[in-house]
Amino acid sequence: AQSVAQPEDQVNVAEGNPLTVKCTYSVSGNPYLFWYVQYPNRGLQFLLKYITGDNLVKGSYGFEAEFNKSQTSFHLKKPSALVSDSALYFCAVRDRGNQGGKLIFGQGTELSVKP
Amino acid sequence: NAGVTQTPKFQVLKTGQSMTLQCAQDMNHNSMYWYRQDPGMGLRLIYYSASEGTTDKGEVPNGYNVSRLNKREFSLRLESAAPSQTSVYFCASSGPRTNYGYTFGSGTRLTVV
């Protein structure tokens, strides 16, 4: 069965420091992988995706993520965190073979960036 | 602006009442989804529609029904609301042009008392 794990409920970072939000996945085939961000009382917004090709994917707002097939991971990173990055982050996976394009989401990681 | 529109944004129901959450997208996407979001549980799929005319159960379908009215619209119905259905509900759509990345609506915050 497909699954996504975000092992940290919360990540705390000082502004200007690098940040990492972790994600590991389990699918039967090659995955599509996604990161979404949710600001308070808002819907989810797309950040970036890995479909194929370069393992380092760049996305919105200076975020990037590295696909590691051997470790089945897709960690979200940013070289220098901003207070405005504070939000809830979701990793999601889709098995390329599944019908209907369903995404399976992780439980979310609350990122808090302090000045 | 193109996107996914959900109505209503907020709703309070009494136990046993019924209601329908509406969702419409204008991106010509084939697939549409309903999720619920609960603290500490992420997003859980209730129902989805891979294409117009089809619907399928997701992870937590009990207590819900759906209708894919046409390609644009996908509604979620609670026939007899229960306090356990207090949640934030999100509709999303996707299509092959975005490699099935989702576009989400802004959500419906439902409270059942």
XYZ file of C-alpha atoms in Angstrom:
228
model
C 0.000 0.000 0.000
C 1.078 3.532 -0.645
C 2.057 5.636 2.344
C 3.830 8.820 3.255
C 5.561 9.573 6.538
C 6.557 12.947 7.889
C 8.434 11.971 11.037
C 8.430 15.406 12.650
C 5.215 17.025 13.812
C 7.034 20.313 14.271
C 10.286 21.873 13.091
C 11.675 24.994 14.728
C 14.260 27.111 12.927
C 15.809 30.515 13.472
C 15.383 33.034 10.687
C 18.309 32.935 8.287
C 19.211 29.342 9.103
C 18.700 26.484 6.664
C 15.620 24.347 7.106
C 14.742 20.759 6.286
C 11.326 19.135 6.482
C 11.544 15.374 6.134
C 9.398 13.029 4.076
C 9.694 9.332 3.293
C 7.349 7.352 1.106
C 6.334 3.867 0.116
C 4.865 3.015 -3.271
C 4.877 -0.068 -5.429
C 6.295 1.639 -8.498
C 8.000 4.861 -9.463
C 6.423 7.798 -7.685
C 5.229 11.249 -8.404
C 6.094 13.332 -5.322
C 4.717 16.661 -4.200
C 5.061 19.270 -1.477
C 2.232 21.563 -0.482
C 2.098 24.434 2.014
C -0.888 25.542 4.064
C -1.009 28.939 5.721
C -3.456 29.428 8.621
C -7.109 29.233 7.594
C -6.183 28.743 3.955
C -6.254 25.955 1.414
C -3.175 24.044 0.353
C -0.835 25.596 -2.188
C 1.481 23.699 -4.509
C 5.203 24.169 -3.815
C 7.024 21.710 -6.052
C 6.948 18.256 -7.567
C 9.235 15.482 -8.691
C 8.164 13.611 -11.789
C 11.377 12.463 -13.416
C 14.870 13.682 -14.232
C 17.101 15.709 -11.929
C 16.832 14.571 -8.339
C 16.999 18.148 -7.061
C 13.750 19.953 -7.723
C 13.322 23.703 -7.310
C 9.971 25.215 -6.447
C 8.181 28.301 -5.251
C 9.422 30.762 -2.606
C 13.024 29.479 -2.753
C 12.186 25.939 -1.655
C 13.778 22.857 -3.127
C 13.523 19.144 -2.524
C 15.823 16.230 -3.138
C 14.516 12.919 -4.411
C 16.503 9.971 -3.074
C 15.289 6.703 -4.531
C 17.492 4.431 -2.443
C 16.295 6.026 0.789
C 12.732 6.578 -0.523
C 12.899 10.150 0.692
C 11.862 13.547 -0.627
C 13.017 16.093 1.938
C 12.056 19.743 1.570
C 14.822 22.284 2.033
C 15.509 25.982 1.994
C 18.948 27.557 2.438
C 17.765 30.534 4.504
C 14.443 30.468 6.372
C 12.102 33.432 6.641
C 9.545 34.125 9.363
C 6.935 34.150 6.596
C 7.780 30.491 5.845
C 6.012 29.513 9.064
C 3.167 27.244 7.973
C 2.014 23.629 7.763
C 3.792 21.549 5.116
C 2.465 18.384 3.513
C 4.302 15.801 1.488
C 2.255 13.704 -0.951
C 2.886 10.763 -3.249
C 1.156 9.232 -6.214
C 1.899 5.838 -7.630
C 2.175 6.329 -11.403
C -0.023 3.321 -11.924
C -2.956 4.279 -9.754
C -6.294 5.148 -11.189
C -7.726 8.598 -10.803
C -4.523 10.357 -9.856
C -5.106 10.013 -6.122
C -2.501 11.551 -3.868
C -1.656 10.130 -0.469
C -0.685 12.817 2.030
C 1.555 12.751 5.048
C 0.310 14.000 8.385
C 1.917 17.379 7.971
C 4.812 19.185 9.632
C 4.365 22.501 11.361
C 7.297 24.763 10.521
C 7.967 27.612 12.926
C 10.595 30.195 12.003
C 11.540 32.582 14.804
C 13.199 35.990 14.304
C -8.983 33.661 -11.677
C -8.962 29.993 -12.634
C -9.239 27.596 -9.761
C -11.440 25.548 -7.465
C -14.407 27.187 -5.760
C -16.006 25.702 -2.655
C -19.191 26.777 -0.943
C -20.014 27.427 1.807
C -16.879 28.517 3.685
C -18.392 27.917 7.107
C -21.327 25.862 8.317
C -22.773 24.788 11.645
C -25.137 21.827 11.646
C -27.114 20.070 14.311
C -26.688 16.325 14.673
C -28.901 14.569 12.155
C -29.207 17.468 9.725
C -28.164 17.094 6.126
C -26.226 19.367 3.832
C -24.349 19.451 0.547
C -20.917 20.948 0.026
C -20.451 22.335 -3.446
C -17.257 22.335 -5.499
C -16.599 23.630 -8.998
C -13.422 23.913 -11.070
C -12.819 25.820 -14.273
C -9.523 24.244 -15.374
C -11.067 21.477 -17.462
C -9.608 18.892 -15.099
C -10.831 15.322 -15.405
C -10.349 14.286 -11.778
C -11.846 15.735 -8.623
C -11.489 14.843 -4.955
C -12.924 15.459 -1.525
C -10.651 15.364 1.512
C -11.166 16.070 5.160
C -8.482 17.571 7.368
C -8.320 16.834 11.061
C -5.577 17.858 13.490
C -2.728 15.365 13.575
C -4.255 13.228 10.842
C -3.305 15.074 7.706
C -5.674 14.916 4.765
C -7.811 11.849 4.300
C -9.552 11.060 1.039
C -13.322 10.721 1.310
C -14.362 10.185 -2.320
C -12.930 10.903 -5.702
C -14.029 11.060 -9.301
C -11.431 10.027 -11.852
C -13.550 11.338 -14.698
C -17.019 12.633 -15.418
C -19.571 9.935 -14.678
C -17.430 7.945 -12.240
C -17.007 8.109 -8.487
C -15.098 5.914 -6.058
C -14.640 5.588 -2.339
C -11.535 6.815 -0.654
C -10.151 6.106 2.784
C -13.054 7.441 4.887
C -16.316 7.310 2.859
C -18.763 6.310 5.589
C -21.463 8.895 6.212
C -20.894 10.680 2.906
C -22.187 10.560 -0.648
C -20.970 12.350 -3.748
C -22.252 13.407 -7.132
C -20.170 14.298 -10.171
C -22.775 16.530 -11.730
C -20.710 17.341 -14.819
C -17.029 17.830 -15.594
C -16.898 21.039 -13.555
C -18.843 20.150 -10.437
C -18.383 17.575 -7.687
C -20.592 17.777 -4.600
C -20.300 16.094 -1.216
C -23.418 15.287 0.786
C -23.800 14.519 4.465
C -27.145 12.776 4.843
C -27.279 12.731 8.647
C -24.494 14.762 10.185
C -22.644 13.475 13.243
C -20.221 15.286 15.573
C -17.433 13.041 14.209
C -17.862 14.815 10.885
C -16.746 18.109 12.367
C -13.754 18.908 10.183
C -12.360 21.085 7.447
C -13.295 19.804 4.022
C -11.226 20.434 0.920
C -12.114 19.874 -2.670
C -9.339 19.487 -5.231
C -8.987 18.811 -8.918
C -6.212 17.517 -11.121
C -5.396 16.675 -14.715
C -2.633 15.234 -16.868
C -1.247 18.633 -17.820
C -0.089 19.173 -14.249
C 1.077 15.566 -13.830
C -1.849 15.214 -11.484
C -0.702 17.814 -9.011
C -3.750 19.109 -7.220
C -5.370 22.519 -7.182
C -7.236 22.962 -3.918
C -10.265 24.967 -2.953
C -10.131 27.223 0.086
C -12.025 24.777 2.273
C -15.276 24.466 4.219
C -15.106 24.539 7.995
C -17.969 22.362 9.235
C -19.048 22.066 12.855
C -21.660 19.518 13.905
C -23.163 20.145 17.333
